[in-house]
Short mmCIF file of C-alpha atoms and ligand atoms in Angstrom, two decimals:
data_model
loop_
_atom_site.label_atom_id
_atom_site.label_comp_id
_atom_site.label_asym_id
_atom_site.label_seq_id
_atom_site.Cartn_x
_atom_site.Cartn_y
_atom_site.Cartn_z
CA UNK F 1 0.30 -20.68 -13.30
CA UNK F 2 -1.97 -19.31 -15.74
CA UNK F 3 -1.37 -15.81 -16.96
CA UNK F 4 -4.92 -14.57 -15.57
CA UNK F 5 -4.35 -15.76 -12.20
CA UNK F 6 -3.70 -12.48 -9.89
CA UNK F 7 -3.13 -12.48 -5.90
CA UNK F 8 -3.95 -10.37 -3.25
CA UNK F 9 -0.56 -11.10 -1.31
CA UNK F 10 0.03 -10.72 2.81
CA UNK F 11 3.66 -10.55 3.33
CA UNK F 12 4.25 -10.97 7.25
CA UNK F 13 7.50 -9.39 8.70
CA UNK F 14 9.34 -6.10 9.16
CA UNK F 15 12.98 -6.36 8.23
CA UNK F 16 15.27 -6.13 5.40
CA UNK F 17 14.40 -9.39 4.09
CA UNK F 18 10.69 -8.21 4.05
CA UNK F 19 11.36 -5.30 2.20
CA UNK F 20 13.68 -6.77 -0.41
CA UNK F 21 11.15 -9.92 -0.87
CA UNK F 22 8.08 -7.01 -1.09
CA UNK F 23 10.04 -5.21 -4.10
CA UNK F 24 10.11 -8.59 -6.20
CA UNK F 25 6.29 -9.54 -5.07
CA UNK F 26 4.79 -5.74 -6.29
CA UNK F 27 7.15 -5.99 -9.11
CA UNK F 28 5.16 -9.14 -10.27
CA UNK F 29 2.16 -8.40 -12.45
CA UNK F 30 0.47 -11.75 -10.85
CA UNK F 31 0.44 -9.73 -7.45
CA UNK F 32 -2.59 -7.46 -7.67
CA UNK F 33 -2.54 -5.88 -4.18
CA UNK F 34 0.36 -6.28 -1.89
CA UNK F 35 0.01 -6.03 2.17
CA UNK F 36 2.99 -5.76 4.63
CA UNK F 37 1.94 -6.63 7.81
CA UNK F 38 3.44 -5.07 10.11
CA UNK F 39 6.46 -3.66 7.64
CA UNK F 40 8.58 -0.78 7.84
CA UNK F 41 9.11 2.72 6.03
CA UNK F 42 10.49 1.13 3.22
CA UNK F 43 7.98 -1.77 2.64
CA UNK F 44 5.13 1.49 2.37
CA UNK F 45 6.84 2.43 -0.74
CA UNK F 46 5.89 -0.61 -2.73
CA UNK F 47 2.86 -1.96 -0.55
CA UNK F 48 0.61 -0.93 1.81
CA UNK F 49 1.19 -1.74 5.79
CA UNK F 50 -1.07 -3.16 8.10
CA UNK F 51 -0.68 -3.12 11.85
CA UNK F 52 -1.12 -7.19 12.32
CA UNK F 53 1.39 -9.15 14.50
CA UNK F 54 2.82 -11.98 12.91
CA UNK F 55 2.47 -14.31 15.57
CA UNK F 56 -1.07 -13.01 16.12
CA UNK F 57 -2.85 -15.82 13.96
CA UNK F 58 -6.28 -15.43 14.73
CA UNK F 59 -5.59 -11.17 14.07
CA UNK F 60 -3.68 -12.64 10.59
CA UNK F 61 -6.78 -14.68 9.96
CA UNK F 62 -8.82 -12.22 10.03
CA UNK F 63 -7.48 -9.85 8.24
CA UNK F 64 -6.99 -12.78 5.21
CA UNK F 65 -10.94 -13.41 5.24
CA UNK F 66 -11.81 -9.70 5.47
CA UNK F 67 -9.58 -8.42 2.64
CA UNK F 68 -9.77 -12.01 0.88
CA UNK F 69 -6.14 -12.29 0.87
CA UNK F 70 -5.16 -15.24 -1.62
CA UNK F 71 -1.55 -15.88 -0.87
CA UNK F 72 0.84 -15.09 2.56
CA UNK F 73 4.51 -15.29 2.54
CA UNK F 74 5.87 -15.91 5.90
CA UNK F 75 8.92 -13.92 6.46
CA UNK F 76 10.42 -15.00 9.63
CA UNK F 77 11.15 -18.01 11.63
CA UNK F 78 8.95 -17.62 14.77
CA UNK F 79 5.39 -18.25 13.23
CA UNK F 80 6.58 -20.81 11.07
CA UNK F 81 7.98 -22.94 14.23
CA UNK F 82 5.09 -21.69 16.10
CA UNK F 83 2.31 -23.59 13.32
CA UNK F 84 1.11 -21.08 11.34
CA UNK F 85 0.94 -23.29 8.35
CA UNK F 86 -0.79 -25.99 10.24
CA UNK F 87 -3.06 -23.02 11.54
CA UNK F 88 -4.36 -21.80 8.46
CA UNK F 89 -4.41 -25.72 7.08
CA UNK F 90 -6.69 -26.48 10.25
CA UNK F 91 -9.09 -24.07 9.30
CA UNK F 92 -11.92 -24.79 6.53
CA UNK F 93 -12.16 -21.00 5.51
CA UNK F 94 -8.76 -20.49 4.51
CA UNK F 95 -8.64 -23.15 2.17
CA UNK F 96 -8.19 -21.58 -0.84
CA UNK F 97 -5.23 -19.31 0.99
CA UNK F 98 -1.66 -20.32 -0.93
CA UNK F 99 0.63 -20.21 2.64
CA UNK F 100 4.19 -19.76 1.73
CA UNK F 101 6.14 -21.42 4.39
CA UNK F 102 6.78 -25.10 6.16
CA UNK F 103 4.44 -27.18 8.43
CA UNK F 104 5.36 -26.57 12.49
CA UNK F 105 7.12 -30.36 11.22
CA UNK F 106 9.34 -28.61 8.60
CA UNK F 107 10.43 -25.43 10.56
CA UNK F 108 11.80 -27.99 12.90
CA UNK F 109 14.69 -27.89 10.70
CA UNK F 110 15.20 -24.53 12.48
CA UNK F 111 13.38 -24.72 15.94
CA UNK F 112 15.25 -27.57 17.00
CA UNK F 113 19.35 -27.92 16.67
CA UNK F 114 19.15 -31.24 18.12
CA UNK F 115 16.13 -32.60 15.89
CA UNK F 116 18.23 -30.94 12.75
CA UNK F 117 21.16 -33.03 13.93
CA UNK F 118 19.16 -36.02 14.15
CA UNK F 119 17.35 -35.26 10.82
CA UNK F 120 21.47 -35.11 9.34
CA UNK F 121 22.62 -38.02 10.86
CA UNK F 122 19.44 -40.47 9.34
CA UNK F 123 20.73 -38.59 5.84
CA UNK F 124 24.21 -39.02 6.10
CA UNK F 125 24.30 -35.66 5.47
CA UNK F 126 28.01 -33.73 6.40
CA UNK F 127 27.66 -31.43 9.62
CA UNK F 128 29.54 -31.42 12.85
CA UNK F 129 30.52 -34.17 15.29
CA UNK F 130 27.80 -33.33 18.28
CA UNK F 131 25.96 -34.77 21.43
CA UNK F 132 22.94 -33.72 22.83
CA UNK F 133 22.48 -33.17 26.51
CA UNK F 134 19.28 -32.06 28.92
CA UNK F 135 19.15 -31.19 32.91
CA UNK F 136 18.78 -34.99 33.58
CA UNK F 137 22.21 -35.49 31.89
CA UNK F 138 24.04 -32.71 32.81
CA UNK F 139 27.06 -34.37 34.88
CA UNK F 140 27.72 -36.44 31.51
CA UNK F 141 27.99 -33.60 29.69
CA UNK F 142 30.37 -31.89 31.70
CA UNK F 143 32.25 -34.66 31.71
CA UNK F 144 31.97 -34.87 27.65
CA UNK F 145 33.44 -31.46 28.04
CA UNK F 146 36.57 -32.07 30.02
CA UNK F 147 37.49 -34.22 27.53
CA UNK F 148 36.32 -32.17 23.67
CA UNK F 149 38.75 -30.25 21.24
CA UNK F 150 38.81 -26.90 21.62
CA UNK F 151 37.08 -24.54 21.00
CA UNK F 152 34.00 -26.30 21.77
CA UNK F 153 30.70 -25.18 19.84
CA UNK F 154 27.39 -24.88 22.30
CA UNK F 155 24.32 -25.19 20.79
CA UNK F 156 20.97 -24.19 22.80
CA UNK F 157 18.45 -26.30 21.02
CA UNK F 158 15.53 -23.95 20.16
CA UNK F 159 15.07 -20.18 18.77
CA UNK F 160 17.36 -17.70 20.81
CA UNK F 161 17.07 -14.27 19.03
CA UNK F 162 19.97 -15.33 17.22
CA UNK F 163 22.34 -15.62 20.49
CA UNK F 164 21.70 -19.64 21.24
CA UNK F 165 25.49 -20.11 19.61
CA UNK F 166 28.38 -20.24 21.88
CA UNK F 167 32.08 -20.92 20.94
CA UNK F 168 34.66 -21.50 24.00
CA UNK F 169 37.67 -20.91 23.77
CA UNK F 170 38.61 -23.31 27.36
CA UNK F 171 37.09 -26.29 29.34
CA UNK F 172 36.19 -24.27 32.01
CA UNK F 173 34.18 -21.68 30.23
CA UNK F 174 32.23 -24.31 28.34
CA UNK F 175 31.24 -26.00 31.09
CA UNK F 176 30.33 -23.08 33.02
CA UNK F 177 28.28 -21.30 29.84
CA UNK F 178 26.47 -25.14 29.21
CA UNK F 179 25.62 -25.33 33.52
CA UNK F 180 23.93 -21.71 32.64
CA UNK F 181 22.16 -22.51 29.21
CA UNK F 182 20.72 -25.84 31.16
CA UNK F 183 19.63 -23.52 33.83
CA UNK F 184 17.46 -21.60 32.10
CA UNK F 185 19.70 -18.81 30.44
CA UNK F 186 17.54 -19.08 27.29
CA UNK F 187 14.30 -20.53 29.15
CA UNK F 188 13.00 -23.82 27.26
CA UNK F 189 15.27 -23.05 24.47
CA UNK F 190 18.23 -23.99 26.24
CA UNK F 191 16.12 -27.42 27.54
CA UNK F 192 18.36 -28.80 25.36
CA UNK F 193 21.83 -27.99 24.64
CA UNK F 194 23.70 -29.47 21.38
CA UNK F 195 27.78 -29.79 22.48
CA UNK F 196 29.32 -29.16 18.54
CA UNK F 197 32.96 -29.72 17.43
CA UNK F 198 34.18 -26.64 16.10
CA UNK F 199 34.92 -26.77 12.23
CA UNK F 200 37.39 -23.85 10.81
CA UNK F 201 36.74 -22.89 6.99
CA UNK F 202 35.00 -20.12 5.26
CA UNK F 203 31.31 -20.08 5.23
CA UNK F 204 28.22 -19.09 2.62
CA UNK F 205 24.58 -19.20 2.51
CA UNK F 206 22.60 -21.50 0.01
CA UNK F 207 19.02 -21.31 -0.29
CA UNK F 208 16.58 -23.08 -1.94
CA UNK F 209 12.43 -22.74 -2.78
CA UNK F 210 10.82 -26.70 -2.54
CA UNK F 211 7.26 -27.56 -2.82
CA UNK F 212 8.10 -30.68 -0.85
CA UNK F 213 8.92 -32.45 -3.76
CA UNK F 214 11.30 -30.72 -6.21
CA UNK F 215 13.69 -27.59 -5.01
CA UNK F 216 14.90 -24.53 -6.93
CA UNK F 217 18.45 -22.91 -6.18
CA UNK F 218 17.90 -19.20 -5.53
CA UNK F 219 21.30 -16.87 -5.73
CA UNK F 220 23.50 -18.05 -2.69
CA UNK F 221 25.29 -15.23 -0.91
CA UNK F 222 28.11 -14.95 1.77
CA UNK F 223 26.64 -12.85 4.71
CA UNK F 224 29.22 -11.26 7.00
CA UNK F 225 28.11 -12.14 10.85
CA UNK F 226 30.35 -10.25 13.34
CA UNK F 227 30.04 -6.49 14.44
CA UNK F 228 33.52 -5.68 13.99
CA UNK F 229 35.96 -5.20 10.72
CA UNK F 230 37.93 -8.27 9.88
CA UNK F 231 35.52 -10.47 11.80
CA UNK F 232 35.38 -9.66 15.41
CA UNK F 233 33.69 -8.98 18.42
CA UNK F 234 29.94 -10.16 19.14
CA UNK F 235 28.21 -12.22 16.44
CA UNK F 236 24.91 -10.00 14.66
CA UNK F 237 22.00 -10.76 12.66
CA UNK F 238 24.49 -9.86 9.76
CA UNK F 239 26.29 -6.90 8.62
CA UNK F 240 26.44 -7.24 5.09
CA UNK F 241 26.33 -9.66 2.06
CA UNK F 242 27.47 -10.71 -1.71
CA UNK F 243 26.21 -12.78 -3.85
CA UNK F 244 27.31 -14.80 -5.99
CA UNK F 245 30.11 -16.57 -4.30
CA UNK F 246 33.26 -16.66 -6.13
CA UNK F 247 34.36 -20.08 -4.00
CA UNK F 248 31.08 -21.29 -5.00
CA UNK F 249 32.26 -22.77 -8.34
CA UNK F 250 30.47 -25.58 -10.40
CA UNK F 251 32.36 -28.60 -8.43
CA UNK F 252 31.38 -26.78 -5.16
CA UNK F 253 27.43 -26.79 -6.28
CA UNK F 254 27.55 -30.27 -7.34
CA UNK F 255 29.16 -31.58 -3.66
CA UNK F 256 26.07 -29.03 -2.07
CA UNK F 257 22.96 -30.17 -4.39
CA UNK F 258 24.43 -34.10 -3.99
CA UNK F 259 25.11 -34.44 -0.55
CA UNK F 260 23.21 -31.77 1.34
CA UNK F 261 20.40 -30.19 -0.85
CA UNK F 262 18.72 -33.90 -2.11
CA UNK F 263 19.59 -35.62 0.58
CA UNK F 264 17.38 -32.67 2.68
CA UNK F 265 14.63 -32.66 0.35
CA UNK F 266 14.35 -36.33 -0.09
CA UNK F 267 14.36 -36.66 3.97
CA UNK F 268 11.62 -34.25 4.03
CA UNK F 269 9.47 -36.21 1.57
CA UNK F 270 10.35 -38.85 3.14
CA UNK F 271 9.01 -38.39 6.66
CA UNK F 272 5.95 -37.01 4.66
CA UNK F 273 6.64 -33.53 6.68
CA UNK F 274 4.95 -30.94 4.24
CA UNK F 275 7.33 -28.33 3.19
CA UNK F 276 6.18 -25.54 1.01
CA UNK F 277 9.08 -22.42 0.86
CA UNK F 278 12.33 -21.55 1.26
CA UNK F 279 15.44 -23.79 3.09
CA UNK F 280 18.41 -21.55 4.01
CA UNK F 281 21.44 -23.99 4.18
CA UNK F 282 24.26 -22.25 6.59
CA UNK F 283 27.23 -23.95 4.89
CA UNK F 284 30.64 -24.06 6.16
CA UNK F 285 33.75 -25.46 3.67
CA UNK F 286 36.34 -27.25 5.47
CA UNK F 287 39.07 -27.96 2.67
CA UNK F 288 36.79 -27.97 -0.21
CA UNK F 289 34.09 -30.00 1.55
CA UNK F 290 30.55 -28.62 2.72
CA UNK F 291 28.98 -29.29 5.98
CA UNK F 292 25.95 -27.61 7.23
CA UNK F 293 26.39 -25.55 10.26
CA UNK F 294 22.43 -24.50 10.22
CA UNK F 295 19.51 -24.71 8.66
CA UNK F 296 17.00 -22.07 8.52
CA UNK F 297 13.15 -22.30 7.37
CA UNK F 298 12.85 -19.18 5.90
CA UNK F 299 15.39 -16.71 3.74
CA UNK F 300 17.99 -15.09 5.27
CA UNK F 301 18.59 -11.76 6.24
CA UNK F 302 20.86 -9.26 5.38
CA UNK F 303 21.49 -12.64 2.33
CA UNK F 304 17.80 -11.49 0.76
CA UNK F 305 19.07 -8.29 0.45
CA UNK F 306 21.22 -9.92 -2.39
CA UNK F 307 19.48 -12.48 -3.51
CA UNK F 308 15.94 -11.37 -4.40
CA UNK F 309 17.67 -8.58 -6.61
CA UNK F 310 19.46 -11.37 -8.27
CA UNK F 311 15.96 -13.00 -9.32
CA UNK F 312 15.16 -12.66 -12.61
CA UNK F 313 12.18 -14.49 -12.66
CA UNK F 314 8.76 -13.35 -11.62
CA UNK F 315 8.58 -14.27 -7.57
CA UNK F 316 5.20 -14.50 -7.21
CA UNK F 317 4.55 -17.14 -10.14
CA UNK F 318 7.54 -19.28 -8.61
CA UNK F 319 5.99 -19.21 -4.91
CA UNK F 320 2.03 -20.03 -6.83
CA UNK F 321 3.76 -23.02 -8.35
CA UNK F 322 5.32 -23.73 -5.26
CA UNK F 323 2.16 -23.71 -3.40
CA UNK F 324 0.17 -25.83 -6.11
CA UNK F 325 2.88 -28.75 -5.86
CA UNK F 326 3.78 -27.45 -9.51
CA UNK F 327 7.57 -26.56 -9.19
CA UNK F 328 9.16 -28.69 -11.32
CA UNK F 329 8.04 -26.93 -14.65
CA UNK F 330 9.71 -23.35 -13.18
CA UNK F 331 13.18 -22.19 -14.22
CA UNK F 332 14.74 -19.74 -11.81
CA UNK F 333 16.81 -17.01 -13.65
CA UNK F 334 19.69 -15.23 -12.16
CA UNK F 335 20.92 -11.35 -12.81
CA UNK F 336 24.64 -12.44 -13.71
CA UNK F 337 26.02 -9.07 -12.51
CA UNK F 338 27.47 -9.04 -8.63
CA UNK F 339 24.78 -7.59 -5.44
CA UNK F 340 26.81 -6.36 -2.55
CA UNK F 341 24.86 -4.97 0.30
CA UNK F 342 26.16 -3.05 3.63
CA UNK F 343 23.82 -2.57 6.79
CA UNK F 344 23.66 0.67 8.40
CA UNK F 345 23.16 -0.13 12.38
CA UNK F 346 22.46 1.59 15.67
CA UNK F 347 25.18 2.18 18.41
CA UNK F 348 25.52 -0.44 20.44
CA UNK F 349 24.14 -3.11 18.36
CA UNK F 350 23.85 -5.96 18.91
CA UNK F 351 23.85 -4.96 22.44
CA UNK F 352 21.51 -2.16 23.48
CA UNK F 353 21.02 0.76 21.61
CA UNK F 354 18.49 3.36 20.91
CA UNK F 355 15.77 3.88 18.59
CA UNK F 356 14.08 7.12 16.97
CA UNK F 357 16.98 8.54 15.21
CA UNK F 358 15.91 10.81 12.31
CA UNK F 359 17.32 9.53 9.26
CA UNK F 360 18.62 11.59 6.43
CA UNK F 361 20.07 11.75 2.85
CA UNK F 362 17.55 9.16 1.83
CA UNK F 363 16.86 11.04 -0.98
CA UNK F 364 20.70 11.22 -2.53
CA UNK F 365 20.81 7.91 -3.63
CA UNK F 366 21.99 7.34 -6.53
CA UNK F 367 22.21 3.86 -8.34
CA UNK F 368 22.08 1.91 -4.71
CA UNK F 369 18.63 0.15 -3.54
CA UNK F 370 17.57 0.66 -0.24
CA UNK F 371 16.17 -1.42 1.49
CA UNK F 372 14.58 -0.58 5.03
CA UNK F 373 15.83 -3.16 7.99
CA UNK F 374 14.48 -1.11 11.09
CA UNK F 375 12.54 2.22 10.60
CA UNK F 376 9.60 3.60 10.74
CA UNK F 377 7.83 6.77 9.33
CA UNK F 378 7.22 9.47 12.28
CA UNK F 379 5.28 12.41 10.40
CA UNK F 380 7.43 13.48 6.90
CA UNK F 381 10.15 11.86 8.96
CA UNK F 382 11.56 8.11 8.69
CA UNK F 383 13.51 7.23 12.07
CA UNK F 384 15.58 4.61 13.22
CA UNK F 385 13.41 1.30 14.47
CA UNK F 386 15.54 -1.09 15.61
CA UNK F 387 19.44 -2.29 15.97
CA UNK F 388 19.92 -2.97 12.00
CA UNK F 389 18.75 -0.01 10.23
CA UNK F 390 19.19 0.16 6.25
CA UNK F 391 21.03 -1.99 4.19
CA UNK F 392 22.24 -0.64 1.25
CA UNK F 393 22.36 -3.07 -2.05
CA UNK F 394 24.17 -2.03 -5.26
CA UNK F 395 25.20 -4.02 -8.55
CA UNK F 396 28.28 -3.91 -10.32
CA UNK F 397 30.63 -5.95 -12.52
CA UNK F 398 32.21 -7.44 -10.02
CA UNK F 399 32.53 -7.31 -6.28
CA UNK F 400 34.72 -4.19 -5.88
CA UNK F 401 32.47 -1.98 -8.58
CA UNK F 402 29.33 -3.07 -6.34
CA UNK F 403 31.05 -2.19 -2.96
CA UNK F 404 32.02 0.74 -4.53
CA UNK F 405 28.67 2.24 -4.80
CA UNK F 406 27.36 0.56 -1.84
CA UNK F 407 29.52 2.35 0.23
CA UNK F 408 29.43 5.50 -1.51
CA UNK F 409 25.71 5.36 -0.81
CA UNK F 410 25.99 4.30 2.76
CA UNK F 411 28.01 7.43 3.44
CA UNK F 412 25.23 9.68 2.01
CA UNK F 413 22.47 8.44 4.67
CA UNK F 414 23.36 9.38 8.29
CA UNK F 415 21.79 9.30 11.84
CA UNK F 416 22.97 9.29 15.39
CA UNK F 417 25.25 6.70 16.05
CA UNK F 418 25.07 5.04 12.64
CA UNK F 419 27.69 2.52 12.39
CA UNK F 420 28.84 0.31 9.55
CA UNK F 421 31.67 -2.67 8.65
CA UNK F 422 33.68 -1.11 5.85
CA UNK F 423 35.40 -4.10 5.05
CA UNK F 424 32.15 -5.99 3.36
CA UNK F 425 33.18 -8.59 0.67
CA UNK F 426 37.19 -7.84 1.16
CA UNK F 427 38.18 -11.34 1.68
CA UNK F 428 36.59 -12.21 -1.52
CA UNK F 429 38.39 -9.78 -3.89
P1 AMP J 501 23.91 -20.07 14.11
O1 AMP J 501 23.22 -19.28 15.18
O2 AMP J 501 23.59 -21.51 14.10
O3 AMP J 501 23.80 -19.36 12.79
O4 AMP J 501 25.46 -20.00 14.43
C1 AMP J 501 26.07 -18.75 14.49
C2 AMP J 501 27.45 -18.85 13.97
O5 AMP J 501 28.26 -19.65 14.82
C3 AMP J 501 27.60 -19.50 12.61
O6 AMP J 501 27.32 -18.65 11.56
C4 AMP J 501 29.07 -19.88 12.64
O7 AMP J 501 29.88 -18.76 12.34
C5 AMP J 501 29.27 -20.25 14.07
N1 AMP J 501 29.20 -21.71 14.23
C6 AMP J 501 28.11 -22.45 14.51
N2 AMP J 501 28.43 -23.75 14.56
C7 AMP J 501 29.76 -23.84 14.30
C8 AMP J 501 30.68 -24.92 14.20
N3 AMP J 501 30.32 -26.19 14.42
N4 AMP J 501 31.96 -24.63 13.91
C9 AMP J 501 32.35 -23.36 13.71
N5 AMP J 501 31.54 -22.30 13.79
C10 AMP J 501 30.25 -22.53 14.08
N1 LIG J 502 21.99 -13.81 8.14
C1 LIG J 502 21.76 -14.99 8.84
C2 LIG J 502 20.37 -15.30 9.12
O1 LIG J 502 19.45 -14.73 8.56
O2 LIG J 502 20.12 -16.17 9.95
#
């Protein structure tokens, strides 16, 4: 990218993820106005935020022509599988737009379990035994059932809000939970329903920027799912993460980049499905070997929260190369030092819980960043906005110095009902 070339930069989403990705993009002196659209409190202190819905792509459109908007980073997963890329591509005025995300054909890789399995089984790439099964096949399946290892893994095929992901624990719930997801208990997501053998091993979180062609590794990170300490209770959108990975040693990359990362991109390239942004590769080891439990199209969130502090390098010239088919020549550098983060969430998250809590002590931090999941400003006031709240990132030497001041910075900022995992990163020290 040429020094002189500047963008005016849309940044759809609202989370943590958006917030931690809007820090590096206004950080970048290629980014000459930054938009957050919609955003949160914390994505108004280094942008400004526009009322547009995401999945509102004639309202995104517009507002890219009328404030001539040069470059959007997608955030999350639902526009991408929806087309927005092959919107905007579809459309002679917006051109010259740089769209940073996959083709409706690339965020597959996410919107569809079963196409992802099919996508790893042409690759030989390592994930879980599965079948697939639909309404018309539903007696076969149950059967499949009686006779699968337990726990069994159940699958529903398309976007869920993050709840599609089942593990049973007996024959009998299975097949009672897979009769419910083929009748409708996730509507046309759960058309489909991928049966998974369970695999037990530790997991992490490798992501990668591609222009279709060549791939950079970003930081990886180890995100921490469940609500409860020590890994219990009802799965989240994540309560925390580290990064790097201390498991994640040189002989680990290698076995990732060979057999899941190339074989991925290559695939991709192959099928001539354009892919322009990020690939989130759920991992899971399983004595020493990776297999892919998931793959995402878009970063991951609360792993952002740790990796885009990590990046060294200037964010908005990697995602212009990106665009331009020009990745190859970039070099991604990596902060050495440790980023822990810990999420702040409502009561009764991931279940139902309330919103509009004031938030305070926002103004004690000391050596943390905080990064805005779910809030929103209400007068001089920022309140509570949804089920993750704040995640608060901190570097250190190592993992315990980080945690250290992650949690002594969690403790400062309080409202009703805030809840938070206190043992973040403790199986990794
Ligand atoms: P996902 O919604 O695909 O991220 O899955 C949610 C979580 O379910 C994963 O992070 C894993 O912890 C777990 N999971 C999914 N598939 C498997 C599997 N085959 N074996 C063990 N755990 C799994
Ligand atoms: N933290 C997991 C995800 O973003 O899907």
């Amino acid at each position: 990218m040429s020094n002189t070339i500047t963008h005016r930069i849309l940044l759809l989403g609202s989370g943590g993820r958006e917030h931690a990705i809007a820090l590096q993009l206004n950080k970048s002196k290629k980014c000459s106005h930054l938009f957050i659209g919609p955003g949160n409190a914390g994505t108004a202190t280094c942008g400004e935020n526009v009322p547009l819905n995401p999945l509102d792509f004639v309202e995104v459109r517009d507002f890219v022509l009328r404030e001539s908007i040069t470059m959007v980073v997608v955030g999350p997963e639902e526009p991408l599988v929806k087309g927005i890329w092959d919107f905007f591509r579809a459309d002679a005025a917006l051109q010259h737009v740089l769209l940073i995300g996959p083709s409706a054909a690339g965020a597959i890789l996410e919107g569809s379990k079963a196409w992802a399995k099919q996508f790893m089984q042409r690759y030989h790439i390592p994930t879980a035994q599965y079948k697939e099964f639909t309404a018309a096949t539903l007696s076969d399946g149950l059967a499949y059932l009686a006779n699968h290892p337990l726990p069994i893994v159940l699958k529903a095929d398309g976007l869920a809000a993050g709840k599609g992901v089942v593990i049973c624990t007996s024959v009998k719930e299975a097949q009672l939970e897979f009769s419910e997801m083929l009748g409708g208990k996730f509507g046309g997501a759960s058309a489909t329903v991928v049966v998974e053998a369970f695999l037990s091993g530790i997991e992490f979180s490798v992501f990668v920027l591609t222009d279709g062609k060549n791939y950079k590794i970003l930081p990886e990170a180890k995100d921490y799912k469940r609500i409860g300490e020590g890994d219990t209770g009802p799965n989240t959108g994540g309560m925390g993460a580290v990064s790097p990975v201390p498991f994640a040693d040189a002989a680990m990359w290698n076995k990732v980049e060979e057999r899941i990362i190339i074989p991925t991109v290559n695939g991709l390239k192959k099928e001539k499905i354009p892919y322009v942004g990020f690939i989130f590769f759920g991992l899971i080891v399983v004595e020493g070997e990776p297999f892919v439990i998931e793959y995402n199209c878009r970063m991951g969130d609360p792993e952002t929260e740790v990796v885009m502090p990590r990046l060294k390098s200037d964010l908005v010239a990697l995602l212009h190369a990106c665009a331009t088919g020009k990745l190859k020549r970039m070099t991604v550098k990596q902060d050495k030092r440790t980023a822990t983060t810990v999420m702040l969430v409502s009561k009764g998250y991931p279940g139902t819980y309330e919103k509009g809590k004031e938030i305070s002590g926002l103004d004690e931090i000391k050596g943390s960043i905080v990064l805005h999941a779910g809030t929103k400003t209400q007068g001089d006031a920022v309140i509570s906005n949804g089920g993750r709240v704040i995640a608060v990132t901190s570097f250190g030497k190592d993992i315990p110095s980080a945690l250290r001041k992650s949690y002594r910075n969690a403790r400062k900022i309080k409202f009703d009902g805030r809840y938070f995992r206190r043992d973040i990163g403790k199986d990794l020290m």
